[in-house]
Coordinates of N, CA and C in Angstrom, one line a residue:
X600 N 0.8 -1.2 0.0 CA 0.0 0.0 0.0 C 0.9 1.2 0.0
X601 N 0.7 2.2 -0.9 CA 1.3 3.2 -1.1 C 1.8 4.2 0.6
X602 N 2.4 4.9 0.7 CA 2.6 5.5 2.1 C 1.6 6.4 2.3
X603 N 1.2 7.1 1.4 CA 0.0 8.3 1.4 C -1.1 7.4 1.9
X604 N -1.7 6.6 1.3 CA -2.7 5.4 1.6 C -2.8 4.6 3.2
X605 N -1.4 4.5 3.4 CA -1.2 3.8 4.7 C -1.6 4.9 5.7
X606 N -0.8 6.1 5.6 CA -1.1 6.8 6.6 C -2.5 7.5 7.1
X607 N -3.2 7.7 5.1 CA -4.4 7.6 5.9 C -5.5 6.8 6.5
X608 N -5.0 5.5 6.3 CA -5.9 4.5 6.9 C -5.5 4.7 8.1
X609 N -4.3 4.7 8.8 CA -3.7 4.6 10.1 C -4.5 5.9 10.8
X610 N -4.8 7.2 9.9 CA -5.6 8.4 10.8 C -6.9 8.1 10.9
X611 N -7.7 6.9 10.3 CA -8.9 7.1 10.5 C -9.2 6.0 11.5
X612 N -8.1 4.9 11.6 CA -8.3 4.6 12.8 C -7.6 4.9 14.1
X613 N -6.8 5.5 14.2 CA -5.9 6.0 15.1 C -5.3 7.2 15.3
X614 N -7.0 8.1 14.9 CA -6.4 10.0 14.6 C -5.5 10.5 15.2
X615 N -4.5 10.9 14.7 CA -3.2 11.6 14.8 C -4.2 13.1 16.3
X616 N -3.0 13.4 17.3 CA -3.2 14.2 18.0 C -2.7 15.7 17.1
X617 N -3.8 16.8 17.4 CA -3.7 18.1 17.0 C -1.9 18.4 17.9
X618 N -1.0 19.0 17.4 CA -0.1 19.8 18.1 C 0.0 20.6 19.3
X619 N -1.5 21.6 19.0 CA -1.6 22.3 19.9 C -2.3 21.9 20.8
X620 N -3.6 21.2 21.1 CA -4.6 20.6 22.3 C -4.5 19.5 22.4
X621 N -3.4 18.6 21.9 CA -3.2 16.9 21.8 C -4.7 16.6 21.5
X622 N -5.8 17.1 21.1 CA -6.3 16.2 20.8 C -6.9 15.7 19.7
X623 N -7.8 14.3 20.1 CA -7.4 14.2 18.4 C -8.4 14.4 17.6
X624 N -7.5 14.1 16.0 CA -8.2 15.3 14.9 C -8.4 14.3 14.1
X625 N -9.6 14.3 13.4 CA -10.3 13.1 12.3 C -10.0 13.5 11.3
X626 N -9.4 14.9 11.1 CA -9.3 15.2 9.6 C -7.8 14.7 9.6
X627 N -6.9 14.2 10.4 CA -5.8 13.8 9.8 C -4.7 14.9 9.6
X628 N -5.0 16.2 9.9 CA -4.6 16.9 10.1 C -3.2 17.4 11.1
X629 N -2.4 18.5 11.5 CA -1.5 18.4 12.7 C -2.1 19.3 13.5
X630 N -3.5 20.2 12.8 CA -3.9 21.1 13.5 C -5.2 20.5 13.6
X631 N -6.2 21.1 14.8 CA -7.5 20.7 14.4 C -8.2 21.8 14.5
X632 N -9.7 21.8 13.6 CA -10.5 23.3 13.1 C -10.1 24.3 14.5
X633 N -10.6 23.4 15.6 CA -10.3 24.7 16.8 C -8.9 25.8 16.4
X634 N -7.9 25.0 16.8 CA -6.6 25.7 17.1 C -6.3 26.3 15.2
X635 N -6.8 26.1 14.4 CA -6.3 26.6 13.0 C -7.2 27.9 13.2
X636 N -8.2 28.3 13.4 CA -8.5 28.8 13.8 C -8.1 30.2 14.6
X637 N -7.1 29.7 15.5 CA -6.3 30.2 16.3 C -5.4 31.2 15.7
X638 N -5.3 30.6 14.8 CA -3.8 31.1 14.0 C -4.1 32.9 13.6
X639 N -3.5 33.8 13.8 CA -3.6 35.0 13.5 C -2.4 35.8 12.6
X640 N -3.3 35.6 10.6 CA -2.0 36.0 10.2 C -1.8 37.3 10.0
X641 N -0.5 37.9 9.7 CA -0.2 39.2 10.3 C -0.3 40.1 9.0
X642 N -0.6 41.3 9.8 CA -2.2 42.1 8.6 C -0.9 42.7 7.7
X643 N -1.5 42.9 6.4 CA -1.3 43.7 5.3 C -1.6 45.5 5.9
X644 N -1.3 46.1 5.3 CA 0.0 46.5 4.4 C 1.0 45.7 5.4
X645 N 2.2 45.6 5.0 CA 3.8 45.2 5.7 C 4.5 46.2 5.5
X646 N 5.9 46.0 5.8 CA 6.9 46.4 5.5 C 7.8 45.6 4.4
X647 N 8.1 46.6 3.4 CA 8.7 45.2 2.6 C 10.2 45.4 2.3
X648 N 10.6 45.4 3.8 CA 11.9 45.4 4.4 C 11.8 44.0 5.0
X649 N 11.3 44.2 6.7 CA 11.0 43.4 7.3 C 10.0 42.8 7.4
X650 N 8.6 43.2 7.1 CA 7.6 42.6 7.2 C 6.7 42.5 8.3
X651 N 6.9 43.7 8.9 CA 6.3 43.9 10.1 C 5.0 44.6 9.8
X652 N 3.8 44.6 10.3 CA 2.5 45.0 9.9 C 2.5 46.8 9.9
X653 N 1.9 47.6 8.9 CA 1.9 49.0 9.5 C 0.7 49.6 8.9
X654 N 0.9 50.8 9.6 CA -0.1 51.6 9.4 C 0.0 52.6 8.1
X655 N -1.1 52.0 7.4 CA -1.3 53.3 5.7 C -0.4 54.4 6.1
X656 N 0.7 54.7 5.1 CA 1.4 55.9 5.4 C 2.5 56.5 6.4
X657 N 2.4 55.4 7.5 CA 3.7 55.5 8.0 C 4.5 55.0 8.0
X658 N 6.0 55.4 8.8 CA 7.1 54.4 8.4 C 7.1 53.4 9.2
X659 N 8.4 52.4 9.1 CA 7.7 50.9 9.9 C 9.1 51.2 11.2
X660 N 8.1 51.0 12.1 CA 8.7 51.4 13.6 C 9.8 50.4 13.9
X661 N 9.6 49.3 13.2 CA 10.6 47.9 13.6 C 12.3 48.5 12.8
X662 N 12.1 49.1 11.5 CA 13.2 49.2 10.7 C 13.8 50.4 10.8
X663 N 13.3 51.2 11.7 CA 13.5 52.1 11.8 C 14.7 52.7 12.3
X664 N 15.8 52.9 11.7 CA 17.6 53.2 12.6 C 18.2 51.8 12.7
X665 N 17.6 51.1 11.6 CA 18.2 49.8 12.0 C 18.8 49.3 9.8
X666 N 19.8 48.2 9.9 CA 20.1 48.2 8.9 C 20.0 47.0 8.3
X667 N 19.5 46.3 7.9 CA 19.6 44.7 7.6 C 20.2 43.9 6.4
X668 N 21.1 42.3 6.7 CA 21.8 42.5 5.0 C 20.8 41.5 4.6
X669 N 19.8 41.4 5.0 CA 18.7 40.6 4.3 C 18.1 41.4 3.7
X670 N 17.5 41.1 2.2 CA 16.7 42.4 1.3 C 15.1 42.5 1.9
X671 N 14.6 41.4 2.2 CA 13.4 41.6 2.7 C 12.9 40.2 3.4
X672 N 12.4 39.9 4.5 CA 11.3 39.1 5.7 C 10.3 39.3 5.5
X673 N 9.7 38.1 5.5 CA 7.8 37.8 5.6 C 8.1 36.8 6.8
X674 N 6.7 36.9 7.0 CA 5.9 35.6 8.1 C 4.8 35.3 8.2
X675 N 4.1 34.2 8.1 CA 2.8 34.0 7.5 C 2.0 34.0 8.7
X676 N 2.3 34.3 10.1 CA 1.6 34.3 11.5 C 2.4 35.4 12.6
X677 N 1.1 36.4 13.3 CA 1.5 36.7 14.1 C 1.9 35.4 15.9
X678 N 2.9 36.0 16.5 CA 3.6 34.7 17.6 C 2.8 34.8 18.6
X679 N 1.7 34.3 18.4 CA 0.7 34.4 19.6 C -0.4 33.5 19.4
X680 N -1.3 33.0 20.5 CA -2.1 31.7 20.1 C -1.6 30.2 20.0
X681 N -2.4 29.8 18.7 CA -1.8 28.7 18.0 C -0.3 29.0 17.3
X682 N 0.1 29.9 16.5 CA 1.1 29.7 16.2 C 2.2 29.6 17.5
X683 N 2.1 30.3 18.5 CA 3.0 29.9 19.3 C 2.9 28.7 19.8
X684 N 1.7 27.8 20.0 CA 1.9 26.8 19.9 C 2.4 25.5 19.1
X685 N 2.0 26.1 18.0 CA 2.4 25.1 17.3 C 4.2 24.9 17.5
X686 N 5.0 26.5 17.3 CA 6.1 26.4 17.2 C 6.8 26.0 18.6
X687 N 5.9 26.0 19.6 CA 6.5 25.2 21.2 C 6.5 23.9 21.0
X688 N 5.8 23.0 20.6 CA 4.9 21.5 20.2 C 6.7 21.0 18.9
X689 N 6.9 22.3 18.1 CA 8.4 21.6 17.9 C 9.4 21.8 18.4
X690 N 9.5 22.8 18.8 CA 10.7 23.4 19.9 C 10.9 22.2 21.0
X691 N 10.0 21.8 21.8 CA 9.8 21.5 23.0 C 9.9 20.0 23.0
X692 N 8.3 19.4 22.2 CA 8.3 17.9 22.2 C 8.3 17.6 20.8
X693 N 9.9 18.3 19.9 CA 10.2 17.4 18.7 C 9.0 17.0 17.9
X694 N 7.9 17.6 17.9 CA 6.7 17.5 16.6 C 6.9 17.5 15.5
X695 N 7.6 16.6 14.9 CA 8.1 17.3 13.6 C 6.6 17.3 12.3
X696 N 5.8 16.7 13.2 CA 4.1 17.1 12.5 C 3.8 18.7 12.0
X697 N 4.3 19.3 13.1 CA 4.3 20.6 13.6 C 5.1 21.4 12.3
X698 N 5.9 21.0 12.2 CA 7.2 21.9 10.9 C 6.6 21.5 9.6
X699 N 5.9 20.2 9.4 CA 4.9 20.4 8.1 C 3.5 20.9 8.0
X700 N 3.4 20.9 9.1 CA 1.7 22.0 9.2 C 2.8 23.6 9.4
X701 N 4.0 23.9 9.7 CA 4.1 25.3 9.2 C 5.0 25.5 8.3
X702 N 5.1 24.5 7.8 CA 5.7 24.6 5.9 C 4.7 24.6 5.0
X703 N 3.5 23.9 5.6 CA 2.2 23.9 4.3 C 1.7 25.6 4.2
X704 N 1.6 26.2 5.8 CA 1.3 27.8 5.7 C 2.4 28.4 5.2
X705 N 3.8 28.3 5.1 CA 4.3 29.4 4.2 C 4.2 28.9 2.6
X706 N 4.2 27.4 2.5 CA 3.9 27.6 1.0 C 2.6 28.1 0.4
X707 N 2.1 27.9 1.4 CA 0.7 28.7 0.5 C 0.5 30.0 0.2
X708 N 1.1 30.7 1.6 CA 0.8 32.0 1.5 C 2.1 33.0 1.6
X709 N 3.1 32.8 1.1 CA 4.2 33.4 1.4 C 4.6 34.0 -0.4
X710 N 5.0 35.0 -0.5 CA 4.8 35.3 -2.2 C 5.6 35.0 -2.7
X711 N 5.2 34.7 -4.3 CA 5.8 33.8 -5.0 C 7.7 34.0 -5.1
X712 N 8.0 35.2 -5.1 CA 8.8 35.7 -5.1 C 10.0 35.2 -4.1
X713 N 9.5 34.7 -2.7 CA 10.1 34.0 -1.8 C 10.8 32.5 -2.3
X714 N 10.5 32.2 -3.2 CA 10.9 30.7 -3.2 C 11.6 30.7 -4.9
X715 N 12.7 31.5 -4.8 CA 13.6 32.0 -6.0 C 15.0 31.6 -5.5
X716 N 15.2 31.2 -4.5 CA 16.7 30.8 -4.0 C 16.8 29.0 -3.3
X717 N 18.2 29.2 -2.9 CA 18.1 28.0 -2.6 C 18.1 27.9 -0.9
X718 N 17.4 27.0 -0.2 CA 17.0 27.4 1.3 C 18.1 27.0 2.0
X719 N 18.1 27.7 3.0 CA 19.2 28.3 3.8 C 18.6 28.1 5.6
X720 N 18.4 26.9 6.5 CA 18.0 27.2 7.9 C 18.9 27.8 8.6
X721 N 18.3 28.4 9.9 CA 19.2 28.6 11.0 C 19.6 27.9 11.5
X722 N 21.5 27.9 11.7 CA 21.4 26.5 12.7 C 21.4 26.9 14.4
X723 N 21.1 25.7 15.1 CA 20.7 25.6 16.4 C 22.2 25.7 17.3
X724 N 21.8 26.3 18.2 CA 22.8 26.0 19.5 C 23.6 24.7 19.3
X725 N 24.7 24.4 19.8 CA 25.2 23.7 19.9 C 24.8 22.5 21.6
X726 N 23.9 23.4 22.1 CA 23.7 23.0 23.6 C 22.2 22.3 22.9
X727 N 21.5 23.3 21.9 CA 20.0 22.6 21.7 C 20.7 21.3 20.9
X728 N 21.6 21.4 19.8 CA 21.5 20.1 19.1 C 21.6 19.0 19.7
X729 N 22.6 19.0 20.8 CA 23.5 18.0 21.7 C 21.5 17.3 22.2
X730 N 20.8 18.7 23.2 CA 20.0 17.6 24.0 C 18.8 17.2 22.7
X731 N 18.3 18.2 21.9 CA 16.9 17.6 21.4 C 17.4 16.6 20.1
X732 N 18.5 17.0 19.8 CA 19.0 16.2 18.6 C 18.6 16.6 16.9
X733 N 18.0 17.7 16.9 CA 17.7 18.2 15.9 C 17.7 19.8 16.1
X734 N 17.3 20.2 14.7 CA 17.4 21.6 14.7 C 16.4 22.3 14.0
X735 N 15.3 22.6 14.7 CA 13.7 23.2 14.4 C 13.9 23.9 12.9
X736 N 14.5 24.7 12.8 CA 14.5 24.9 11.6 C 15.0 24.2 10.3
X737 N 15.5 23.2 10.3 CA 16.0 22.7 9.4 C 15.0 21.6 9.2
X738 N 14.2 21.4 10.1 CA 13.1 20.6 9.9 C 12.2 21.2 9.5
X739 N 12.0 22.1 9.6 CA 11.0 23.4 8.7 C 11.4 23.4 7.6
X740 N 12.7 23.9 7.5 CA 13.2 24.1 5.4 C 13.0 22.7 5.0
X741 N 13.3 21.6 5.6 CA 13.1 20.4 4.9 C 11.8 20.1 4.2
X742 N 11.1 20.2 5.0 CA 9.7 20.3 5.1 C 9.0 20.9 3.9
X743 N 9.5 22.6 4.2 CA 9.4 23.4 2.9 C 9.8 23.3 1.3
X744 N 11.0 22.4 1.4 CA 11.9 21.8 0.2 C 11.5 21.1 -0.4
X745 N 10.8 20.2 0.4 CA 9.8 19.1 -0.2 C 8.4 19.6 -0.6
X746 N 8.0 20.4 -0.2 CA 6.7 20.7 -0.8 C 6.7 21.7 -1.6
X747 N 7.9 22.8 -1.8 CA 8.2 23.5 -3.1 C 9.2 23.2 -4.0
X748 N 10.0 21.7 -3.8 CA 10.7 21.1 -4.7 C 12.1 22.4 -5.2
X749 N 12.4 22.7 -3.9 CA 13.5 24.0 -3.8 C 14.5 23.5 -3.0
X750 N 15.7 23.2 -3.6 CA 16.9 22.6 -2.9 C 17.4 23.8 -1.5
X751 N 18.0 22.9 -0.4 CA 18.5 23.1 0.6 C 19.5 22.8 1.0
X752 N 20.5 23.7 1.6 CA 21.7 23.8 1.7 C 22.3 24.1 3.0
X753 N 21.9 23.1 3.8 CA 22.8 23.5 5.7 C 24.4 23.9 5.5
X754 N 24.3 25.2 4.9 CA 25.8 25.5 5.5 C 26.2 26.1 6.6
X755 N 25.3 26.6 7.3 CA 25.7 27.9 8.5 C 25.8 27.0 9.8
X756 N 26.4 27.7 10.6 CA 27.1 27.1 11.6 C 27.2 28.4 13.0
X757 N 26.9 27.9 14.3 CA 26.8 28.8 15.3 C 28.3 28.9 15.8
X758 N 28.5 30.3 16.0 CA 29.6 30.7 16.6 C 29.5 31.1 18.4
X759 N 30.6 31.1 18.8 CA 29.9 31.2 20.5 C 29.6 32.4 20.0
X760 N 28.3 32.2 21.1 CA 27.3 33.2 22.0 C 26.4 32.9 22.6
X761 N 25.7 34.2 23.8 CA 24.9 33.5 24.3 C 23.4 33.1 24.0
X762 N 22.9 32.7 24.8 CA 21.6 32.2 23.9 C 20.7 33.2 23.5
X763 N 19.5 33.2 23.0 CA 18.9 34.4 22.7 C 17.6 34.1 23.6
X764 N 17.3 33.3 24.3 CA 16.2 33.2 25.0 C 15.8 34.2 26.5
X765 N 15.0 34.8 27.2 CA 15.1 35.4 27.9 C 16.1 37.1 27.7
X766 N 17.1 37.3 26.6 CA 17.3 38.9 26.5 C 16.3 39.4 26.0
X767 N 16.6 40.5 26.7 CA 15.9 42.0 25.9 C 16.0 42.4 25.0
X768 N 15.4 43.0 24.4 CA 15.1 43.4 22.9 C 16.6 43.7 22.3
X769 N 17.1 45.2 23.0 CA 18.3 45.4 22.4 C 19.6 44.7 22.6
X770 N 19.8 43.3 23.8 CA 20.5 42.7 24.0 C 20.4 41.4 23.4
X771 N 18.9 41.1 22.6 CA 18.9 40.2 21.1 C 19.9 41.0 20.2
X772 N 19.7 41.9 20.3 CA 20.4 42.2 19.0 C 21.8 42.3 18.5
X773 N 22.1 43.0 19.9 CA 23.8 43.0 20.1 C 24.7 41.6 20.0
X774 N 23.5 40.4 20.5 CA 23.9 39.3 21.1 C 24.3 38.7 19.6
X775 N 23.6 38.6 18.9 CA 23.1 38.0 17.5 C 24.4 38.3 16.4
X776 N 25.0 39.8 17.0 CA 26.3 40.2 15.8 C 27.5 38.9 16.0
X777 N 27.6 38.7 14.9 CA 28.4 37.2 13.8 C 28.5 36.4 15.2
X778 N 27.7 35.7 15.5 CA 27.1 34.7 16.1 C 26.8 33.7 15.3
X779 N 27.0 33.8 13.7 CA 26.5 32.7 12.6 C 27.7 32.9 12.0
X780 N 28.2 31.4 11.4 CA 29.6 31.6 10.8 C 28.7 30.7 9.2
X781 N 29.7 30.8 8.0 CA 29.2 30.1 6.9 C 30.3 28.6 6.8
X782 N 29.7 27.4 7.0 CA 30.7 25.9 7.3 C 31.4 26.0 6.3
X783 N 33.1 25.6 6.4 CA 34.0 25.7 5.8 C 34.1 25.0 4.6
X784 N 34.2 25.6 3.3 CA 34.4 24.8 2.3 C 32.9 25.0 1.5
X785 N 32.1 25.5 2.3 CA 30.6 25.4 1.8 C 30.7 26.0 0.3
X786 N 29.6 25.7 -0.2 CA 29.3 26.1 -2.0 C 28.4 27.1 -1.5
X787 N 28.3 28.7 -2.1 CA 27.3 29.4 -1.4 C 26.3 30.0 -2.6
X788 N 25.7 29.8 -2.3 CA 23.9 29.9 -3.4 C 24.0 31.4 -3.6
X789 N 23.8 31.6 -4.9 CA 24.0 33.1 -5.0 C 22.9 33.5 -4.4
X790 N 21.9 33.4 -4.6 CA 20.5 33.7 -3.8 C 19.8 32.9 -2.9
X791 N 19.9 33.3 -1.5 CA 19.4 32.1 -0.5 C 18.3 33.0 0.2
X792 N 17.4 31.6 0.9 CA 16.6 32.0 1.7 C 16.5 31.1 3.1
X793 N 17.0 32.1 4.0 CA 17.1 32.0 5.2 C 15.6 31.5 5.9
X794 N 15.8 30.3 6.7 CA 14.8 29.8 7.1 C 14.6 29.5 8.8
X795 N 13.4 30.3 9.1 CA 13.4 29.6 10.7 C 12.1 29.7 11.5
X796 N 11.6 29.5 12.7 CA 10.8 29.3 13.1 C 9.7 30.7 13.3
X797 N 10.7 31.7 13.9 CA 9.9 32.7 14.4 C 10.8 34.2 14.0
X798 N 10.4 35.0 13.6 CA 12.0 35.9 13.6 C 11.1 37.1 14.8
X799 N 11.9 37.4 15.9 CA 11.6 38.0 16.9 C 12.5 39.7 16.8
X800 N 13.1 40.0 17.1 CA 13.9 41.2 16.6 C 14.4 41.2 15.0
X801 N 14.5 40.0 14.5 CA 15.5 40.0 13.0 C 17.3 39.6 13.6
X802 N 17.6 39.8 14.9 CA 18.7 40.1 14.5 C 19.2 38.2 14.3
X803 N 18.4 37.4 14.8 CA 19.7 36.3 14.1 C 19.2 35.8 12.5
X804 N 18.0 36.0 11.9 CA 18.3 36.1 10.2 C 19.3 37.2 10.0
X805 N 19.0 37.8 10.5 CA 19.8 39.2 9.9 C 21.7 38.6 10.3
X806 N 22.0 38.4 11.2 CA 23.1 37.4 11.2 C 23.4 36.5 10.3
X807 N 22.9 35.4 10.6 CA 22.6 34.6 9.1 C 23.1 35.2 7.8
X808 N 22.2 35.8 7.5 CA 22.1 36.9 6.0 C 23.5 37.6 6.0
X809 N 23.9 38.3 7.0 CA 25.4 38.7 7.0 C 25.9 37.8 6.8
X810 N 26.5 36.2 7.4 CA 27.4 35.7 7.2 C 27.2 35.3 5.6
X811 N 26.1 35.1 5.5 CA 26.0 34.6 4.0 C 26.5 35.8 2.7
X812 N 26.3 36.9 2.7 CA 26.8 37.8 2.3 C 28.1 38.2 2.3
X813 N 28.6 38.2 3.7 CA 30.4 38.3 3.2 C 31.0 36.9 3.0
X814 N 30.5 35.8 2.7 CA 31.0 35.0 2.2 C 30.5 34.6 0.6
X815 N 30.1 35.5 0.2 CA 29.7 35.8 -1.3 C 28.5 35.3 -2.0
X816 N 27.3 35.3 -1.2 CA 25.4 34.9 -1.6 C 25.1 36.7 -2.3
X817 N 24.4 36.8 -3.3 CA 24.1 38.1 -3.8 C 22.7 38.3 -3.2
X818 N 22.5 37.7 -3.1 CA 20.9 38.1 -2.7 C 20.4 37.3 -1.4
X819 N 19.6 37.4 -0.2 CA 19.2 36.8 0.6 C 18.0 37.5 1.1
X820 N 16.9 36.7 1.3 CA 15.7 37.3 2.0 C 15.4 36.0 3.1
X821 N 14.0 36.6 3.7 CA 14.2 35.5 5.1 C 12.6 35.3 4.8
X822 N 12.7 33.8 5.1 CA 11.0 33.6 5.3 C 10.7 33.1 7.1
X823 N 9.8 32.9 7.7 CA 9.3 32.6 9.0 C 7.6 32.4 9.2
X824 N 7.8 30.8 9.9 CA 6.5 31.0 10.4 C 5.7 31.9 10.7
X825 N 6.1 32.7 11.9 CA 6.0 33.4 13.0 C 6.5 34.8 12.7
X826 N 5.9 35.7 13.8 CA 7.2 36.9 14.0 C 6.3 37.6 15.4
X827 N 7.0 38.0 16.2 CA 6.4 39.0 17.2 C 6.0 40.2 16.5
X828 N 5.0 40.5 17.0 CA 4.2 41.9 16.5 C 4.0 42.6 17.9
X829 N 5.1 43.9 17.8 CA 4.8 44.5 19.0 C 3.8 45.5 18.8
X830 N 2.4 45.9 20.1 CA 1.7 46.7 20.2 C 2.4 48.1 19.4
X831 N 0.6 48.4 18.3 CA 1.4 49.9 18.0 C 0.6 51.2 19.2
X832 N 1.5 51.8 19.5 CA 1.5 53.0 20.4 C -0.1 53.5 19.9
X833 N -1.0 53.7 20.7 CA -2.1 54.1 20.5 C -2.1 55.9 19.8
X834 N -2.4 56.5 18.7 CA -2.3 58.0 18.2 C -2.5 59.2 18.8

């Protein structure tokens, strides 16, 4: 029996658990109607720098005094709800269910224009690889590679620093400078796309995208599930 076949027989007797509420889902799904539901994607107009949501007419608060060697970030969900769930469900308990229910949302809705290079993840800590044994993002580009038939290319490599979990806004950022190295010997894609779970300040795509640039990529943009959307200051 074919594997597409198997699996769906195996969900209709033994429906696969949703990511987000474990529970289970008859459509075979990784999400179920509830928690899809959930998902909040992040409003139009953008920025088509970064990709942060704005207001008709003004400038975008995120890009602002800041300089990026990525040409432009999208994300097909604000990091709140379901999507933060879903992306904890792979962070946390290795769902790798979870990285193809958020590769099927960037292929759908991420513009065409994104998937012109060859993919590029973030790589992980050297403390996360050791304990979870993988690397969330590279399970996501995989994911995505396979469902847009776009080759991928793990060249990047973390340099010490510290982690990015629990700093402050401006201490992501500082933290993030060439904290990504490009792995020696690598072949480098004239045009890549930087791949990862959530982009929260920019600064480790934006790292990424640096190293990939002075080691000679012409072009680089960043795609992401996710992105923090910070409150806009009320007028």
């Amino acid at each position: 029996m074919p594997s597409r076949l198997l699996a769906a027989a195996r969900a209709a007797i033994v429906p696969p658990l949703c990511v987000c509420c474990l529970e289970p889902g008859p459509s075979g799904c990784a999400l179920c109607p509830d928690c899809r539901r959930g998902l909040t994607p992040v409003a139009d107009p953008r920025c088509r720098r970064c990709g942060a949501p704005l207001r008709v007419g003004e400038p975008c608060v995120e890009c602002r005094g800041r300089s990026f060697a990525f040409d432009r970030a999208w994300a097909a969900f604000g990091y709140e709800g379901s999507a933060r769930s879903v992306v904890h469900a792979l962070k946390m308990r290795c769902a790798t269910a979870a990285a193809r229910e958020m590769a099927r949302a960037i292929a759908a809705q991420a513009p065409t224009s994104f998937f012109t290079g060859t993919l590029v993840p973030v790589p992980a800590h050297g403390w996360r690889r050791w304990r979870d044994g993988f690397n969330q993002a590279h399970e996501l580009a995989t994911a995505l590679a396979e469902q847009r038939d776009l080759e991928l290319s793990d060249i990047l490599v973390r340099a010490r620093s510290r982690r990015q979990v629990g700093l402050e806004r401006s201490a992501r950022i500082a933290n993030a400078v060439g904290s990504v190295q490009v792995r020696a010997g690598s072949r480098l894609p004239p045009a890549a796309v930087v791949i990862d779970d959530v982009y929260t300040t920019g600064a480790t795509v934006d790292a990424c995208a640096k190293a990939l640039r002075d080691a000679g990529s012409e072009h680089v943009i960043a795609l992401t599930f996710a992105r923090a959307v910070r409150p806009r200051p009320v007028p």
